[in-house]
JSON list of C-alpha atoms in Angstrom, two decimals:
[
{"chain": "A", "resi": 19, "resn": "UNK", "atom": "CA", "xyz": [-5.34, 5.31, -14.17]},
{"chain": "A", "resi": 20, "resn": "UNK", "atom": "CA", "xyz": [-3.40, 1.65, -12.82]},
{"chain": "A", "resi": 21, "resn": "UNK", "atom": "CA", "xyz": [-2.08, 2.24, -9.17]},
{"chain": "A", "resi": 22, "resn": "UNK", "atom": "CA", "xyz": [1.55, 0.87, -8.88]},
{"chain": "A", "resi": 23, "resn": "UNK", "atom": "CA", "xyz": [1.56, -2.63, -8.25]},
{"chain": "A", "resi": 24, "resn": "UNK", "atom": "CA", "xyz": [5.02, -1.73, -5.56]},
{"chain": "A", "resi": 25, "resn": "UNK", "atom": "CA", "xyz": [4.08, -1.54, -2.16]},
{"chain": "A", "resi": 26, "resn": "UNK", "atom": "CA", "xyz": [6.93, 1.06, -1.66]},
{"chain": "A", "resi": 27, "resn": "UNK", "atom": "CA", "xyz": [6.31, 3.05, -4.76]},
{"chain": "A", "resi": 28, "resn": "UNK", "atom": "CA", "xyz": [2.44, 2.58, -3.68]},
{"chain": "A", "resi": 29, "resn": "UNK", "atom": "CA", "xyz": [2.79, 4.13, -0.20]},
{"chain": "A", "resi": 30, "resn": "UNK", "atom": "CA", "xyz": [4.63, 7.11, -1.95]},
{"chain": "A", "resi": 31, "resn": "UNK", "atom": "CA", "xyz": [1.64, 7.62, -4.75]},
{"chain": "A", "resi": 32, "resn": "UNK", "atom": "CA", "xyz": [-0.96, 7.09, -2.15]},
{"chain": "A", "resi": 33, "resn": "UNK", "atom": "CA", "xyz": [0.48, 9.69, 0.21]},
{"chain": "A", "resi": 34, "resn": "UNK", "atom": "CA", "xyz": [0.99, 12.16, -2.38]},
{"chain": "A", "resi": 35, "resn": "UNK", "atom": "CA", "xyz": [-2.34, 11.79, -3.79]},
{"chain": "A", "resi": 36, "resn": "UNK", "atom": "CA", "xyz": [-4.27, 11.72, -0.34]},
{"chain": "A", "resi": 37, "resn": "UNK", "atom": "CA", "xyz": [-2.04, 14.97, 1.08]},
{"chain": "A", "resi": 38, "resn": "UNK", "atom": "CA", "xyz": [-2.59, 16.92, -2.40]},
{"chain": "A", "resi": 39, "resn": "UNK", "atom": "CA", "xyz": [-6.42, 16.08, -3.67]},
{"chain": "A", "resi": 40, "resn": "UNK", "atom": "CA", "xyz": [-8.19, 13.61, -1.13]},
{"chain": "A", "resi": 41, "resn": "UNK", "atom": "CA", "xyz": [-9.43, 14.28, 1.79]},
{"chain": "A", "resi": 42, "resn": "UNK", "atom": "CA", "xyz": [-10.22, 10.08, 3.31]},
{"chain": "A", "resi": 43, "resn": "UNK", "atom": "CA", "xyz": [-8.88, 6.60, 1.21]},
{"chain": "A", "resi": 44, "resn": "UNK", "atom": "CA", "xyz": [-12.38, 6.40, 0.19]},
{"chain": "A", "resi": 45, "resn": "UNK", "atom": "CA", "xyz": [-12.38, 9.53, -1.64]},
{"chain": "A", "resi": 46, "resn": "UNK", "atom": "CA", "xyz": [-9.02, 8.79, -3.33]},
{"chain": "A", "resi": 47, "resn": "UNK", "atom": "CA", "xyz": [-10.46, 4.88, -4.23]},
{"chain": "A", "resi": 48, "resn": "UNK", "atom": "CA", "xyz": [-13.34, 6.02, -5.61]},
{"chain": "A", "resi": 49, "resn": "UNK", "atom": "CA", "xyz": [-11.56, 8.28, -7.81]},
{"chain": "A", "resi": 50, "resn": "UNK", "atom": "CA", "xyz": [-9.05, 5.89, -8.79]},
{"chain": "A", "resi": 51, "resn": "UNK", "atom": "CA", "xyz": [-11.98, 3.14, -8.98]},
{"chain": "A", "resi": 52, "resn": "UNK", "atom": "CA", "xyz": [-9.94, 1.32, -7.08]},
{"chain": "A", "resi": 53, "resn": "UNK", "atom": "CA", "xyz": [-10.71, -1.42, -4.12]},
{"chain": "A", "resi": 54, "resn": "UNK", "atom": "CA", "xyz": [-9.86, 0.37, -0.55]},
{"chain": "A", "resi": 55, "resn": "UNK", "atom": "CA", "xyz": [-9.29, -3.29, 0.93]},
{"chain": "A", "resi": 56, "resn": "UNK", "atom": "CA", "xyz": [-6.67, -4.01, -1.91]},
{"chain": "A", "resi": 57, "resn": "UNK", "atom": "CA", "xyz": [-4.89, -0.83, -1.03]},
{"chain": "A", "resi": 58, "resn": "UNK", "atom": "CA", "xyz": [-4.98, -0.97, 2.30]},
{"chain": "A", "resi": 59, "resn": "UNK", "atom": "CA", "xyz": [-4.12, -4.77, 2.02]},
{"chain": "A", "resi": 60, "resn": "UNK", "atom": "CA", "xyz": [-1.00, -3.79, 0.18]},
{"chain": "A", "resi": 61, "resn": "UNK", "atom": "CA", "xyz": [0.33, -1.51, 1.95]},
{"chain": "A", "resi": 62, "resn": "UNK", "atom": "CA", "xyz": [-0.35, -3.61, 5.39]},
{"chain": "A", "resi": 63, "resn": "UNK", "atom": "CA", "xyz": [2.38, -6.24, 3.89]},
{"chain": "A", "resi": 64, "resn": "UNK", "atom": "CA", "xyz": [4.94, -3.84, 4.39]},
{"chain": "A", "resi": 65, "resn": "UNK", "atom": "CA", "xyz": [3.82, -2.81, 7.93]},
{"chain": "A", "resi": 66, "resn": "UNK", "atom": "CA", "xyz": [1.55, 0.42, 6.83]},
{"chain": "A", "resi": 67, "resn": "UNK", "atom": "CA", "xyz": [-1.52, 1.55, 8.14]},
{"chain": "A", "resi": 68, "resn": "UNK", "atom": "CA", "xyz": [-3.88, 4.08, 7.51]},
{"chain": "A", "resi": 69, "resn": "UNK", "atom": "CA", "xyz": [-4.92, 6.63, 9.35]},
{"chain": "A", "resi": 70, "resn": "UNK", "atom": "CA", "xyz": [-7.85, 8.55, 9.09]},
{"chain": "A", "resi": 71, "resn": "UNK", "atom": "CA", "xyz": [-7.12, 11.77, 11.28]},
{"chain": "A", "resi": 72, "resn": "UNK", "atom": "CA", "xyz": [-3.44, 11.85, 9.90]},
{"chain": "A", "resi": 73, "resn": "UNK", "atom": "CA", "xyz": [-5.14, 11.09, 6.08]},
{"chain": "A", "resi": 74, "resn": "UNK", "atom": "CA", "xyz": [-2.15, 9.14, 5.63]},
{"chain": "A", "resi": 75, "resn": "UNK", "atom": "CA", "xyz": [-0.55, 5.54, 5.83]},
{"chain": "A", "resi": 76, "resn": "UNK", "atom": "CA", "xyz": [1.73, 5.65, 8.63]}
]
């Protein structure tokens, strides 16, 4: 399954997915066979973090 290539519409799918299924970004990448760094990458361009206790990008 392709991520969304938006940042914005990223953030949204990425904080759905990690509040409903995953419990760290590593679980939800691996899933997703996705690159953590390219997520977290991403998102950092439009002034998002993650972070691990909230398991969220804030």
């Amino acid at each position: 399954m392709p991520i969304p290539s938006d940042p914005v519409i990223l953030l949204s799918f990425v904080n759905t997915k990690l509040r409903d299924f995953h419990s760290s970004l590593d679980d939800l990448c691996k899933t997703l066979q996705v690159d953590p760094e390219d997520v977290t990458s991403k998102l950092a361009g439009i002034g998002y973090e993650y972070d691990a206790k909230l398991n969220r990008f804030v």
